[in-house]
Short mmCIF file of N, CA and C in Angstrom, two decimals:
data_model
loop_
_atom_site.label_atom_id
_atom_site.label_comp_id
_atom_site.label_asym_id
_atom_site.label_seq_id
_atom_site.Cartn_x
_atom_site.Cartn_y
_atom_site.Cartn_z
N MET A 24 20.70 6.44 14.11
CA MET A 24 21.76 5.45 13.62
C MET A 24 21.31 4.85 12.31
N PRO A 25 22.21 5.01 11.28
CA PRO A 25 21.84 4.47 9.90
C PRO A 25 21.83 2.99 9.94
N LEU A 26 21.06 2.42 9.02
CA LEU A 26 20.91 1.03 8.85
C LEU A 26 22.13 0.42 8.17
N PRO A 27 22.57 -0.74 8.47
CA PRO A 27 23.57 -1.37 7.74
C PRO A 27 23.27 -1.59 6.24
N ARG A 28 24.22 -1.60 5.41
CA ARG A 28 24.03 -1.69 4.03
C ARG A 28 23.00 -2.67 3.54
N PRO A 29 23.16 -3.94 3.95
CA PRO A 29 22.15 -5.02 3.47
C PRO A 29 20.68 -4.63 3.88
N GLN A 30 20.57 -4.14 5.11
CA GLN A 30 19.16 -3.69 5.55
C GLN A 30 18.62 -2.56 4.70
N GLN A 31 19.53 -1.61 4.36
CA GLN A 31 19.10 -0.51 3.45
C GLN A 31 18.61 -1.01 2.12
N ARG A 32 19.34 -1.92 1.54
CA ARG A 32 19.03 -2.46 0.28
C ARG A 32 17.63 -3.27 0.29
N LEU A 33 17.53 -4.01 1.50
CA LEU A 33 16.33 -4.75 1.73
C LEU A 33 15.06 -3.81 1.84
N GLN A 34 15.26 -2.74 2.58
CA GLN A 34 14.20 -1.78 2.75
C GLN A 34 13.87 -1.03 1.42
N SER A 35 14.84 -0.74 0.63
CA SER A 35 14.55 -0.09 -0.68
C SER A 35 13.81 -1.03 -1.57
N THR A 36 14.24 -2.31 -1.60
CA THR A 36 13.53 -3.25 -2.34
C THR A 36 12.15 -3.51 -1.90
N LEU A 37 11.86 -3.46 -0.64
CA LEU A 37 10.53 -3.59 -0.16
C LEU A 37 9.65 -2.33 -0.55
N VAL A 38 10.22 -1.09 -0.49
CA VAL A 38 9.49 0.06 -0.87
C VAL A 38 9.18 -0.06 -2.37
N LEU A 39 10.05 -0.43 -3.25
CA LEU A 39 9.71 -0.72 -4.63
C LEU A 39 8.65 -1.74 -4.80
N LEU A 40 8.72 -2.82 -4.11
CA LEU A 40 7.71 -3.84 -4.20
C LEU A 40 6.37 -3.35 -3.70
N ARG A 41 6.25 -2.58 -2.64
CA ARG A 41 4.99 -1.93 -2.28
C ARG A 41 4.47 -1.12 -3.33
N GLN A 42 5.28 -0.28 -4.03
CA GLN A 42 4.87 0.59 -5.12
C GLN A 42 4.24 -0.30 -6.31
N GLN A 43 5.02 -1.43 -6.66
CA GLN A 43 4.47 -2.26 -7.67
C GLN A 43 3.20 -2.85 -7.30
N ILE A 44 3.02 -3.32 -6.11
CA ILE A 44 1.74 -3.97 -5.69
C ILE A 44 0.74 -2.98 -5.71
N ALA A 45 0.98 -1.71 -5.33
CA ALA A 45 -0.02 -0.72 -5.24
C ALA A 45 -0.50 -0.36 -6.59
N GLN A 46 0.23 -0.54 -7.59
CA GLN A 46 -0.20 -0.25 -9.07
C GLN A 46 -0.99 -1.42 -9.65
N GLN A 47 -1.03 -2.62 -8.92
CA GLN A 47 -1.69 -3.78 -9.48
C GLN A 47 -3.08 -3.75 -9.11
N PRO A 48 -4.01 -4.33 -10.04
CA PRO A 48 -5.39 -4.61 -9.63
C PRO A 48 -5.39 -5.73 -8.59
N ASP A 49 -5.59 -5.38 -7.36
CA ASP A 49 -5.29 -6.37 -6.28
C ASP A 49 -6.56 -7.06 -5.75
N GLY A 50 -7.35 -7.47 -6.67
CA GLY A 50 -8.54 -8.32 -6.23
C GLY A 50 -8.23 -9.66 -5.85
N SER A 51 -9.18 -10.27 -5.23
CA SER A 51 -9.02 -11.78 -4.69
C SER A 51 -9.06 -12.72 -5.91
N CYS A 52 -8.30 -13.67 -5.84
CA CYS A 52 -8.27 -14.75 -6.80
C CYS A 52 -9.05 -15.94 -6.30
N ARG A 53 -9.34 -16.79 -7.26
CA ARG A 53 -10.06 -18.08 -6.86
C ARG A 53 -9.29 -18.95 -5.93
N GLN A 54 -7.96 -18.91 -6.06
CA GLN A 54 -7.15 -19.77 -5.27
C GLN A 54 -5.87 -19.00 -4.89
N PRO A 55 -5.24 -19.50 -3.82
CA PRO A 55 -3.95 -18.76 -3.40
C PRO A 55 -3.04 -18.68 -4.60
N ARG A 56 -2.20 -17.59 -4.68
CA ARG A 56 -1.30 -17.38 -5.69
C ARG A 56 -0.01 -18.06 -5.62
N PHE A 57 0.31 -18.48 -4.36
CA PHE A 57 1.63 -19.09 -4.06
C PHE A 57 1.55 -20.35 -3.42
N ASP A 58 2.62 -21.10 -3.49
CA ASP A 58 2.65 -22.36 -2.79
C ASP A 58 2.65 -22.19 -1.30
N ALA A 59 2.09 -23.11 -0.56
CA ALA A 59 2.14 -23.00 0.92
C ALA A 59 3.42 -23.12 1.58
N GLN A 60 4.45 -23.65 0.81
CA GLN A 60 5.81 -23.63 1.43
C GLN A 60 6.43 -22.23 1.38
N LEU A 61 6.02 -21.49 0.39
CA LEU A 61 6.69 -20.13 0.18
C LEU A 61 5.94 -19.12 1.12
N PHE A 62 4.66 -19.18 1.22
CA PHE A 62 3.83 -18.18 2.03
C PHE A 62 2.88 -19.10 2.76
N HIS A 63 2.79 -18.78 4.03
CA HIS A 63 1.74 -19.45 4.98
C HIS A 63 0.42 -18.76 4.81
N CYS A 64 0.41 -17.55 4.25
CA CYS A 64 -0.77 -16.73 4.17
C CYS A 64 -1.82 -17.46 3.33
N LYS A 65 -3.07 -17.39 3.78
CA LYS A 65 -4.20 -18.05 3.18
C LYS A 65 -4.99 -17.03 2.17
N GLY A 66 -4.59 -15.74 2.29
CA GLY A 66 -5.26 -14.68 1.48
C GLY A 66 -4.97 -14.99 -0.05
N THR A 67 -5.68 -14.25 -0.80
CA THR A 67 -5.43 -14.35 -2.27
C THR A 67 -4.97 -13.00 -2.90
N ARG A 68 -4.94 -11.91 -2.21
CA ARG A 68 -4.52 -10.67 -2.65
C ARG A 68 -2.99 -10.39 -2.46
N LEU A 69 -2.34 -9.74 -3.41
CA LEU A 69 -0.98 -9.47 -3.15
C LEU A 69 -0.56 -8.74 -1.93
N ALA A 70 -1.49 -7.93 -1.53
CA ALA A 70 -1.31 -7.22 -0.23
C ALA A 70 -1.18 -8.18 0.93
N ASP A 71 -1.89 -9.21 0.98
CA ASP A 71 -1.79 -10.15 2.01
C ASP A 71 -0.39 -10.81 2.10
N TYR A 72 0.08 -11.18 0.88
CA TYR A 72 1.41 -11.75 0.87
C TYR A 72 2.52 -10.76 1.23
N LEU A 73 2.30 -9.47 0.90
CA LEU A 73 3.27 -8.47 1.21
C LEU A 73 3.29 -8.23 2.74
N GLN A 74 2.14 -8.32 3.37
CA GLN A 74 2.09 -8.26 4.76
C GLN A 74 2.99 -9.28 5.56
N GLU A 75 2.79 -10.60 4.98
CA GLU A 75 3.60 -11.67 5.50
C GLU A 75 5.08 -11.46 5.19
N LEU A 76 5.44 -10.93 4.09
CA LEU A 76 6.82 -10.72 3.72
C LEU A 76 7.39 -9.65 4.81
N GLU A 77 6.60 -8.59 4.96
CA GLU A 77 7.11 -7.53 5.93
C GLU A 77 7.27 -8.16 7.36
N HIS A 78 6.37 -9.01 7.78
CA HIS A 78 6.54 -9.67 9.07
C HIS A 78 7.83 -10.49 9.14
N ASN A 79 8.10 -11.16 7.96
CA ASN A 79 9.29 -12.01 7.95
C ASN A 79 10.55 -11.11 8.02
N ILE A 80 10.50 -9.96 7.28
CA ILE A 80 11.65 -9.03 7.37
C ILE A 80 11.86 -8.54 8.73
N ALA A 81 10.82 -8.17 9.44
CA ALA A 81 10.87 -7.70 10.78
C ALA A 81 11.48 -8.76 11.74
N GLN A 82 11.18 -9.93 11.54
CA GLN A 82 11.77 -11.04 12.28
C GLN A 82 13.21 -11.17 11.85
N LEU A 83 13.58 -11.01 10.68
CA LEU A 83 14.94 -11.17 10.22
C LEU A 83 15.81 -10.08 10.77
N THR A 84 15.33 -8.88 10.88
CA THR A 84 16.08 -7.79 11.49
C THR A 84 16.17 -7.79 13.01
N ALA A 85 15.33 -8.58 13.59
CA ALA A 85 15.45 -8.80 15.13
C ALA A 85 16.76 -9.55 15.33
N ALA A 86 17.50 -9.18 16.35
CA ALA A 86 18.80 -9.75 16.65
C ALA A 86 18.79 -10.97 17.60
N ASP A 87 17.56 -11.48 17.92
CA ASP A 87 17.53 -12.54 18.90
C ASP A 87 17.44 -13.92 18.37
N GLN A 88 18.02 -14.18 17.14
CA GLN A 88 17.83 -15.48 16.49
C GLN A 88 19.30 -16.02 16.25
N ASP A 89 19.30 -17.47 16.20
CA ASP A 89 20.67 -18.03 15.89
C ASP A 89 20.84 -17.80 14.43
N ALA A 90 22.19 -18.10 13.98
CA ALA A 90 22.63 -17.93 12.60
C ALA A 90 21.93 -18.79 11.70
N THR A 91 21.58 -20.05 11.99
CA THR A 91 20.97 -21.03 11.12
C THR A 91 19.56 -20.52 10.85
N ARG A 92 18.82 -20.11 11.91
CA ARG A 92 17.38 -19.52 11.68
C ARG A 92 17.45 -18.30 10.85
N ARG A 93 18.41 -17.41 11.08
CA ARG A 93 18.48 -16.17 10.33
C ARG A 93 18.80 -16.39 8.84
N GLN A 94 19.67 -17.43 8.58
CA GLN A 94 20.05 -17.80 7.16
C GLN A 94 18.86 -18.25 6.46
N TRP A 95 18.06 -19.19 7.14
CA TRP A 95 16.83 -19.84 6.58
C TRP A 95 15.86 -18.72 6.30
N LEU A 96 15.67 -17.85 7.23
CA LEU A 96 14.64 -16.73 7.07
C LEU A 96 15.10 -15.84 5.96
N ALA A 97 16.36 -15.49 5.83
CA ALA A 97 16.92 -14.64 4.80
C ALA A 97 16.68 -15.25 3.47
N ASP A 98 16.91 -16.61 3.36
CA ASP A 98 16.67 -17.28 2.02
C ASP A 98 15.18 -17.19 1.69
N LYS A 99 14.36 -17.40 2.70
CA LYS A 99 12.86 -17.33 2.48
C LYS A 99 12.41 -15.99 2.03
N VAL A 100 13.01 -14.92 2.72
CA VAL A 100 12.61 -13.55 2.30
C VAL A 100 13.03 -13.27 0.84
N VAL A 101 14.22 -13.71 0.41
CA VAL A 101 14.68 -13.51 -0.86
C VAL A 101 13.78 -14.19 -1.87
N ASP A 102 13.38 -15.48 -1.57
CA ASP A 102 12.40 -16.19 -2.40
C ASP A 102 11.09 -15.43 -2.51
N GLN A 103 10.58 -14.94 -1.39
CA GLN A 103 9.20 -14.34 -1.29
C GLN A 103 9.29 -13.02 -2.15
N ILE A 104 10.35 -12.25 -2.06
CA ILE A 104 10.47 -10.97 -2.85
C ILE A 104 10.53 -11.35 -4.27
N ALA A 105 11.30 -12.33 -4.68
CA ALA A 105 11.38 -12.73 -6.09
C ALA A 105 10.00 -13.13 -6.62
N ALA A 106 9.33 -13.98 -5.80
CA ALA A 106 8.02 -14.42 -6.22
C ALA A 106 6.98 -13.27 -6.49
N LEU A 107 6.98 -12.31 -5.48
CA LEU A 107 6.06 -11.22 -5.49
C LEU A 107 6.40 -10.36 -6.68
N GLN A 108 7.72 -10.13 -7.02
CA GLN A 108 8.15 -9.34 -8.15
C GLN A 108 7.68 -10.07 -9.48
N ARG A 109 7.86 -11.33 -9.55
CA ARG A 109 7.33 -12.01 -10.77
C ARG A 109 5.86 -12.03 -10.98
N GLU A 110 5.16 -12.15 -9.83
CA GLU A 110 3.72 -12.03 -9.83
C GLU A 110 3.27 -10.59 -10.41
N CYS A 111 3.93 -9.58 -9.95
CA CYS A 111 3.55 -8.24 -10.44
C CYS A 111 3.80 -8.14 -11.87
N LEU A 112 4.89 -8.69 -12.28
CA LEU A 112 5.29 -8.48 -13.67
C LEU A 112 4.43 -9.31 -14.65
N SER A 113 3.90 -10.42 -14.12
CA SER A 113 3.13 -11.27 -15.03
C SER A 113 1.62 -11.02 -15.00
N GLN A 114 1.20 -10.11 -14.28
CA GLN A 114 -0.29 -9.81 -14.18
C GLN A 114 -0.96 -9.61 -15.63
N GLN A 115 -0.28 -8.89 -16.43
CA GLN A 115 -0.85 -8.54 -17.66
C GLN A 115 -0.87 -9.83 -18.60
N LEU A 116 -0.02 -10.79 -18.32
CA LEU A 116 0.02 -11.99 -19.11
C LEU A 116 -1.17 -13.04 -18.85
N ARG A 117 -1.71 -12.82 -17.75
CA ARG A 117 -2.73 -13.79 -17.36
C ARG A 117 -4.01 -13.68 -18.32
N VAL A 118 -4.51 -14.86 -18.49
CA VAL A 118 -5.84 -14.80 -19.21
C VAL A 118 -7.04 -14.29 -18.32
N ALA A 119 -8.11 -13.81 -18.89
CA ALA A 119 -9.11 -13.11 -18.07
C ALA A 119 -9.48 -13.90 -16.98
N ARG A 120 -9.76 -15.18 -17.11
CA ARG A 120 -10.34 -16.06 -16.06
C ARG A 120 -9.35 -16.16 -14.92
N GLU A 121 -8.09 -16.02 -15.11
CA GLU A 121 -7.08 -16.24 -14.09
C GLU A 121 -6.74 -14.90 -13.36
N ARG A 122 -7.24 -13.77 -13.93
CA ARG A 122 -6.95 -12.40 -13.35
C ARG A 122 -7.66 -12.24 -12.07
N PRO A 123 -7.19 -11.44 -11.16
CA PRO A 123 -8.00 -11.25 -9.89
C PRO A 123 -9.34 -10.72 -10.04
N ARG A 124 -10.27 -11.16 -9.35
CA ARG A 124 -11.68 -10.51 -9.42
C ARG A 124 -11.58 -9.30 -8.54
N THR A 125 -12.06 -8.20 -9.08
CA THR A 125 -12.06 -7.04 -8.18
C THR A 125 -13.52 -6.86 -7.56
N ASP A 126 -13.47 -6.52 -6.35
CA ASP A 126 -14.67 -6.31 -5.62
C ASP A 126 -15.03 -4.86 -5.92
N VAL A 127 -16.37 -4.52 -6.22
CA VAL A 127 -16.74 -3.21 -6.41
C VAL A 127 -16.61 -2.27 -5.30
N LYS A 128 -16.79 -2.83 -4.03
CA LYS A 128 -16.57 -2.04 -2.84
C LYS A 128 -15.17 -1.75 -2.70
N GLN A 129 -14.28 -2.74 -2.89
CA GLN A 129 -12.90 -2.54 -2.83
C GLN A 129 -12.40 -1.45 -3.78
N GLN A 130 -12.86 -1.55 -5.07
CA GLN A 130 -12.52 -0.53 -6.04
C GLN A 130 -12.92 0.92 -5.51
N LYS A 131 -14.07 0.92 -5.02
CA LYS A 131 -14.64 2.23 -4.51
C LYS A 131 -13.80 2.76 -3.41
N ARG A 132 -13.41 1.85 -2.53
CA ARG A 132 -12.56 2.29 -1.31
C ARG A 132 -11.22 2.81 -1.83
N GLU A 133 -10.66 2.06 -2.98
CA GLU A 133 -9.32 2.42 -3.43
C GLU A 133 -9.44 3.81 -4.13
N GLU A 134 -10.58 4.03 -4.80
CA GLU A 134 -10.82 5.23 -5.49
C GLU A 134 -10.94 6.45 -4.41
N TYR A 135 -11.66 6.28 -3.38
CA TYR A 135 -11.80 7.22 -2.23
C TYR A 135 -10.44 7.47 -1.56
N ARG A 136 -9.66 6.39 -1.40
CA ARG A 136 -8.31 6.56 -0.86
C ARG A 136 -7.44 7.46 -1.82
N GLY A 137 -7.56 7.30 -3.08
CA GLY A 137 -6.84 8.09 -4.10
C GLY A 137 -7.30 9.60 -3.84
N TYR A 138 -8.66 9.86 -3.76
CA TYR A 138 -9.09 11.23 -3.57
C TYR A 138 -8.46 11.78 -2.29
N GLU A 139 -8.47 10.93 -1.17
CA GLU A 139 -7.98 11.39 0.10
C GLU A 139 -6.49 11.79 -0.07
N THR A 140 -5.65 10.99 -0.76
CA THR A 140 -4.26 11.24 -0.83
C THR A 140 -4.17 12.64 -1.72
N ARG A 141 -4.84 12.79 -2.76
CA ARG A 141 -4.70 13.95 -3.57
C ARG A 141 -5.13 15.27 -2.72
N LEU A 142 -6.18 15.12 -2.07
CA LEU A 142 -6.72 16.24 -1.11
C LEU A 142 -5.67 16.53 -0.10
N LEU A 143 -4.96 15.56 0.46
CA LEU A 143 -3.93 15.93 1.48
C LEU A 143 -2.75 16.53 0.75
N ALA A 144 -2.44 16.16 -0.42
CA ALA A 144 -1.24 16.79 -1.12
C ALA A 144 -1.69 18.33 -1.46
N MET A 145 -3.01 18.54 -1.91
CA MET A 145 -3.44 19.88 -2.24
C MET A 145 -3.41 20.70 -0.95
N ILE A 146 -3.89 20.16 0.18
CA ILE A 146 -3.84 20.87 1.48
C ILE A 146 -2.41 21.34 1.84
N ALA A 147 -1.53 20.31 1.73
CA ALA A 147 -0.05 20.63 2.07
C ALA A 147 0.47 21.75 1.17
N GLU A 148 0.09 21.61 -0.09
CA GLU A 148 0.63 22.69 -1.10
C GLU A 148 0.01 24.09 -0.71
N ARG A 149 -1.32 24.08 -0.35
CA ARG A 149 -1.84 25.41 0.00
C ARG A 149 -1.24 25.95 1.27
N GLU A 150 -0.99 25.13 2.26
CA GLU A 150 -0.36 25.53 3.45
C GLU A 150 1.00 26.14 3.30
N GLN A 151 1.74 25.43 2.39
CA GLN A 151 3.03 26.03 2.13
C GLN A 151 2.95 27.34 1.33
N HIS A 152 2.01 27.53 0.41
CA HIS A 152 1.84 28.78 -0.20
C HIS A 152 1.44 29.80 0.85
N LEU A 153 0.61 29.41 1.78
CA LEU A 153 0.13 30.32 2.86
C LEU A 153 1.30 30.89 3.67
N GLN A 154 2.24 30.05 3.99
CA GLN A 154 3.47 30.38 4.67
C GLN A 154 4.22 31.43 3.99
N HIS A 155 4.17 31.47 2.61
CA HIS A 155 4.98 32.31 1.86
C HIS A 155 4.22 33.54 1.27
N ALA A 156 2.92 33.64 1.53
CA ALA A 156 2.17 34.62 0.93
C ALA A 156 2.44 35.94 1.66
N GLU A 157 2.52 36.95 0.78
CA GLU A 157 2.91 38.34 1.26
C GLU A 157 1.79 39.29 1.58
N THR A 158 0.67 39.14 0.70
CA THR A 158 -0.38 40.14 0.91
C THR A 158 -1.58 39.45 1.58
N LEU A 159 -2.32 40.39 2.34
CA LEU A 159 -3.47 39.92 3.09
C LEU A 159 -4.52 39.21 2.18
N SER A 160 -4.74 39.81 1.04
CA SER A 160 -5.75 39.23 0.13
C SER A 160 -5.40 37.82 -0.29
N VAL A 161 -4.12 37.59 -0.62
CA VAL A 161 -3.61 36.18 -1.06
C VAL A 161 -3.79 35.36 0.20
N GLN A 162 -3.49 35.77 1.39
CA GLN A 162 -3.52 34.93 2.58
C GLN A 162 -5.04 34.57 2.81
N GLN A 163 -5.93 35.51 2.63
CA GLN A 163 -7.35 35.24 2.84
C GLN A 163 -7.90 34.22 1.80
N GLN A 164 -7.43 34.48 0.53
CA GLN A 164 -7.85 33.45 -0.48
C GLN A 164 -7.37 32.08 -0.18
N LEU A 165 -6.15 31.94 0.28
CA LEU A 165 -5.52 30.64 0.56
C LEU A 165 -6.26 29.96 1.68
N ILE A 166 -6.68 30.77 2.67
CA ILE A 166 -7.40 30.28 3.95
C ILE A 166 -8.71 29.77 3.53
N ARG A 167 -9.38 30.50 2.53
CA ARG A 167 -10.75 30.04 2.03
C ARG A 167 -10.50 28.71 1.35
N GLU A 168 -9.42 28.67 0.50
CA GLU A 168 -9.28 27.43 -0.25
C GLU A 168 -8.96 26.22 0.72
N LEU A 169 -8.24 26.50 1.76
CA LEU A 169 -7.83 25.45 2.71
C LEU A 169 -9.10 24.95 3.42
N GLU A 170 -9.96 25.86 3.75
CA GLU A 170 -11.24 25.51 4.48
C GLU A 170 -12.08 24.61 3.57
N GLN A 171 -12.11 24.98 2.25
CA GLN A 171 -12.86 24.17 1.31
C GLN A 171 -12.34 22.76 1.22
N LEU A 172 -10.97 22.77 1.11
CA LEU A 172 -10.27 21.48 0.89
C LEU A 172 -10.50 20.64 2.22
N GLN A 173 -10.37 21.29 3.28
CA GLN A 173 -10.62 20.56 4.59
C GLN A 173 -12.03 19.92 4.57
N ALA A 174 -13.01 20.67 4.23
CA ALA A 174 -14.42 20.17 4.18
C ALA A 174 -14.51 19.03 3.22
N ARG A 175 -13.96 19.18 2.08
CA ARG A 175 -13.92 18.06 1.08
C ARG A 175 -13.25 16.85 1.67
N LEU A 176 -12.16 17.05 2.34
CA LEU A 176 -11.36 15.97 2.96
C LEU A 176 -12.26 15.25 4.03
N GLY A 177 -12.91 16.02 4.70
CA GLY A 177 -13.90 15.49 5.77
C GLY A 177 -15.00 14.60 5.15
N ARG A 178 -15.55 15.05 4.03
CA ARG A 178 -16.63 14.26 3.38
C ARG A 178 -16.04 13.07 2.82
N CYS A 179 -14.81 13.09 2.27
CA CYS A 179 -14.13 11.92 1.79
C CYS A 179 -13.86 10.92 2.74
N ARG A 180 -13.31 11.43 3.89
CA ARG A 180 -13.10 10.47 5.08
C ARG A 180 -14.37 9.84 5.57
N GLN A 181 -15.49 10.60 5.56
CA GLN A 181 -16.73 10.04 5.94
C GLN A 181 -17.19 8.92 5.09
N ALA A 182 -16.96 9.18 3.72
CA ALA A 182 -17.30 8.14 2.78
C ALA A 182 -16.49 6.87 2.92
N ILE A 183 -15.24 7.08 3.15
CA ILE A 183 -14.42 5.95 3.44
C ILE A 183 -14.80 5.23 4.60
N HIS A 184 -15.11 5.92 5.71
CA HIS A 184 -15.56 5.26 6.94
C HIS A 184 -16.80 4.40 6.74
N LYS A 185 -17.79 5.06 5.99
CA LYS A 185 -18.98 4.35 5.64
C LYS A 185 -18.80 3.15 4.88
N LEU A 186 -17.85 3.07 3.94
CA LEU A 186 -17.52 1.95 3.14
C LEU A 186 -16.86 0.87 4.09
N GLU A 187 -16.06 1.28 4.92
CA GLU A 187 -15.34 0.36 5.82
C GLU A 187 -16.32 -0.34 6.83
N LEU A 188 -17.34 0.45 7.16
CA LEU A 188 -18.42 -0.01 8.11
C LEU A 188 -19.14 -1.06 7.29
N GLN A 189 -19.34 -0.90 6.06
CA GLN A 189 -20.01 -1.96 5.19
C GLN A 189 -19.18 -3.26 5.09
N PHE A 190 -17.83 -2.99 4.99
CA PHE A 190 -16.91 -4.20 4.87
C PHE A 190 -17.03 -4.94 6.11
N THR A 191 -16.99 -4.33 7.39
CA THR A 191 -17.06 -5.09 8.64
C THR A 191 -18.44 -5.74 8.88
N ALA A 192 -19.41 -5.12 8.20
CA ALA A 192 -20.91 -5.70 8.41
C ALA A 192 -21.10 -6.97 7.67
N ARG A 193 -20.17 -7.35 6.85
CA ARG A 193 -20.26 -8.50 5.98
C ARG A 193 -20.46 -9.84 6.89
#
């Protein structure tokens, strides 16, 4: 069942916002980025605020609320989206001391996640080529490449897991 038109627009806006936030250096700031009236979140990373926004959108799309509560929540969601969009656009304007501090381990984890994403894309590409390969030699070559990529992906995921264990050990 397709979503109603306003929900489609809301979801597409949320997808664009996720992409904008993913492109930002999302380190922690010295203080919360937004007023407590706008976000209840105590985090200082844009991803923390995005998570609260997604929670509010999920509540908004739930049908078990009265009209007044839904209207209040809809207004809050609109304000939160606007605030996050402004924050994403203004990152380059901030002076150095106001910019988010990036954690070296966080940067490393993001770097490894990027590797993982690229490896998964390469594996999917090779698998698709394998389905259309006509000769045995080409198939064998693609299988060897797939095995190598799978091994690299395994090592990448081990490194990510090792970093995450370090995060939880803090």
